Amino acid sequence: MQERQTNLFDFEKYEIKHSSFKNSLLELNKIIDWASFLPILKEAFTKEKKSTGGRKPYDRILMLKIIILQSQYNLSDDQTEYQIYDRRSFREFLGLSIGDDIPDAKTIWGFKDELAHQGTVEKLFTHFGEQLNKSGYRAQKGQIIDASIIPVPKQRNSREENAQIKEGVIPEAWKEQPNKLEQKDIDARWTKKNDISYYGYKNHVDVDVKHKLIRDYEVTHAAVHDSQVVDKIIDPNNSNADIYADSAYRSAAQEEKFAADGYRSKVHHKGTKAKPLSEFKQEVNHHRSKVRAKVEHIFGNQMMMMGSKLMRCIGMTRAKACIGLRNLVYNMHRFAFLSKLKAKSA
């Protein structure tokens, strides 16, 4: 079969068809003030060498947008580099053309790792929260607190090794093998939910009821109970005093603290085999679930967008950065969605 040659009209038809597809990445470019992140990024790299030799560092905003892409699609460093070359939508989002110099996987890893060790992702998240407030999306109508388990690749350790890790001790055999130690996550922990065991971390979030935006978050290993981080993530700036949460957060001490701090508890009532919930409390839980379900939409959105909850990074420092980026990416897309709704109703 003779191969058909392409012509100018084929390229024109391709351009028209390509531009007709919705590109959520370009929507982010239109709505987000990327330049405002630059001072935070510069601060993270203040110790960078000022040598006139060697290759100049890549533009910091370009690198930020690259790790935003990586987080959104849950890509490895090598896959991120490849997809930038392969996908036109990625290059358009990054402002790159064919022939432009593209950061390699090692450069992407180095940039992301520096942000992790400098605690910069938390600062980026907080800064974007300030952008949301200035754009008219302040936290309103109460808040929802919840946690999601973020699994990481399971460690094949012996019982003795796991016991040492729990005590904060690194097994001696690992110290003698630096390469092996680099691949061991000594910060993640096992936990069980619905009779299923998970190994990894937890993403504890506070979400406002009106806009369904993540207002604060905390990252812990998976064995930390959800209720232990309430004080760290609760948002004192929400316009409403209502707090929604599932029954894991309910205790007499916590209810007293909510009241003492001026909050109205909408936490689910908890029943037991000996003392099941009354029909009235079941009905109360049912109505609260309609509000609390919004946070499940967020966790579901993150999993669908990234293809999997599995996170391929090692150690608490990097886990905090990776999970923080996931929360930032969610807020960016939510902001774009809310802005479109606002424009339509105007």
mmCIF file of N, CA, C and O in Angstrom, residues 6 41 53 59 61 69 103 138 158 168 200 237 257 295 314 318 341 345:
data_model
loop_
_atom_site.group_PDB
_atom_site.id
_atom_site.type_symbol
_atom_site.label_atom_id
_atom_site.label_comp_id
_atom_site.label_asym_id
_atom_site.label_seq_id
_atom_site.Cartn_x
_atom_site.Cartn_y
_atom_site.Cartn_z
ATOM 1 N N THR A 6 1.673 13.876 3.501
ATOM 2 C CA THR A 6 0.919 14.968 4.110
ATOM 3 C C THR A 6 1.204 16.265 3.377
ATOM 4 O O THR A 6 2.237 16.427 2.735
ATOM 5 N N LEU A 41 10.346 30.796 45.206
ATOM 6 C CA LEU A 41 11.273 29.882 44.546
ATOM 7 C C LEU A 41 12.705 30.397 44.632
ATOM 8 O O LEU A 41 13.650 29.627 44.838
ATOM 9 N N GLY A 53 30.559 29.892 34.860
ATOM 10 C CA GLY A 53 30.752 28.705 34.036
ATOM 11 C C GLY A 53 29.572 27.766 34.112
ATOM 12 O O GLY A 53 28.730 27.855 34.998
ATOM 13 N N ASP A 59 14.599 28.411 34.062
ATOM 14 C CA ASP A 59 13.648 29.359 34.639
ATOM 15 C C ASP A 59 12.866 28.677 35.757
ATOM 16 O O ASP A 59 12.363 27.563 35.593
ATOM 17 N N ILE A 61 9.976 29.352 37.205
ATOM 18 C CA ILE A 61 8.544 29.134 36.965
ATOM 19 C C ILE A 61 8.341 27.952 36.029
ATOM 20 O O ILE A 61 7.414 27.151 36.207
ATOM 21 N N LEU A 69 2.934 19.460 36.594
ATOM 22 C CA LEU A 69 2.541 18.431 35.620
ATOM 23 C C LEU A 69 2.838 17.039 36.167
ATOM 24 O O LEU A 69 2.008 16.129 36.074
ATOM 25 N N PRO A 103 14.421 20.425 30.359
ATOM 26 C CA PRO A 103 15.138 19.847 31.508
ATOM 27 C C PRO A 103 15.069 18.324 31.485
ATOM 28 O O PRO A 103 14.024 17.742 31.197
ATOM 29 N N ARG A 138 -12.801 33.145 49.895
ATOM 30 C CA ARG A 138 -12.468 32.929 51.302
ATOM 31 C C ARG A 138 -13.248 31.735 51.857
ATOM 32 O O ARG A 138 -14.302 31.377 51.339
ATOM 33 N N SER A 158 12.172 -7.694 57.559
ATOM 34 C CA SER A 158 11.912 -8.750 58.541
ATOM 35 C C SER A 158 11.180 -8.140 59.734
ATOM 36 O O SER A 158 11.149 -6.917 59.902
ATOM 37 N N GLY A 168 12.790 3.817 66.001
ATOM 38 C CA GLY A 168 13.637 4.896 65.501
ATOM 39 C C GLY A 168 15.081 4.489 65.290
ATOM 40 O O GLY A 168 15.969 5.345 65.198
ATOM 41 N N GLY A 200 2.240 3.407 54.281
ATOM 42 C CA GLY A 200 2.489 4.712 53.691
ATOM 43 C C GLY A 200 2.294 5.874 54.638
ATOM 44 O O GLY A 200 2.719 5.837 55.797
ATOM 45 N N ASN A 237 -10.082 30.949 60.335
ATOM 46 C CA ASN A 237 -10.562 32.066 59.515
ATOM 47 C C ASN A 237 -11.850 31.761 58.760
ATOM 48 O O ASN A 237 -12.330 32.608 57.999
ATOM 49 N N LYS A 257 -13.477 20.412 73.634
ATOM 50 C CA LYS A 257 -12.515 21.377 73.101
ATOM 51 C C LYS A 257 -13.132 22.216 71.977
ATOM 52 O O LYS A 257 -12.892 23.421 71.886
ATOM 53 N N VAL A 295 -15.620 16.183 50.925
ATOM 54 C CA VAL A 295 -14.203 15.886 51.063
ATOM 55 C C VAL A 295 -13.848 14.591 50.338
ATOM 56 O O VAL A 295 -12.733 14.435 49.814
ATOM 57 N N ILE A 314 10.431 8.472 48.812
ATOM 58 C CA ILE A 314 10.926 7.810 50.015
ATOM 59 C C ILE A 314 11.210 8.829 51.106
ATOM 60 O O ILE A 314 11.908 9.818 50.883
ATOM 61 N N ARG A 318 10.272 14.057 51.636
ATOM 62 C CA ARG A 318 9.774 14.032 50.255
ATOM 63 C C ARG A 318 8.273 13.753 50.210
ATOM 64 O O ARG A 318 7.579 14.257 49.331
ATOM 65 N N LEU A 341 -17.307 29.130 36.513
ATOM 66 C CA LEU A 341 -18.684 29.234 36.988
ATOM 67 C C LEU A 341 -19.054 30.693 37.256
ATOM 68 O O LEU A 341 -20.154 31.154 36.916
ATOM 69 N N SER A 345 -22.000 33.029 35.347
ATOM 70 C CA SER A 345 -23.131 33.608 36.074
ATOM 71 C C SER A 345 -23.117 35.146 36.054
ATOM 72 O O SER A 345 -24.100 35.771 36.486
#
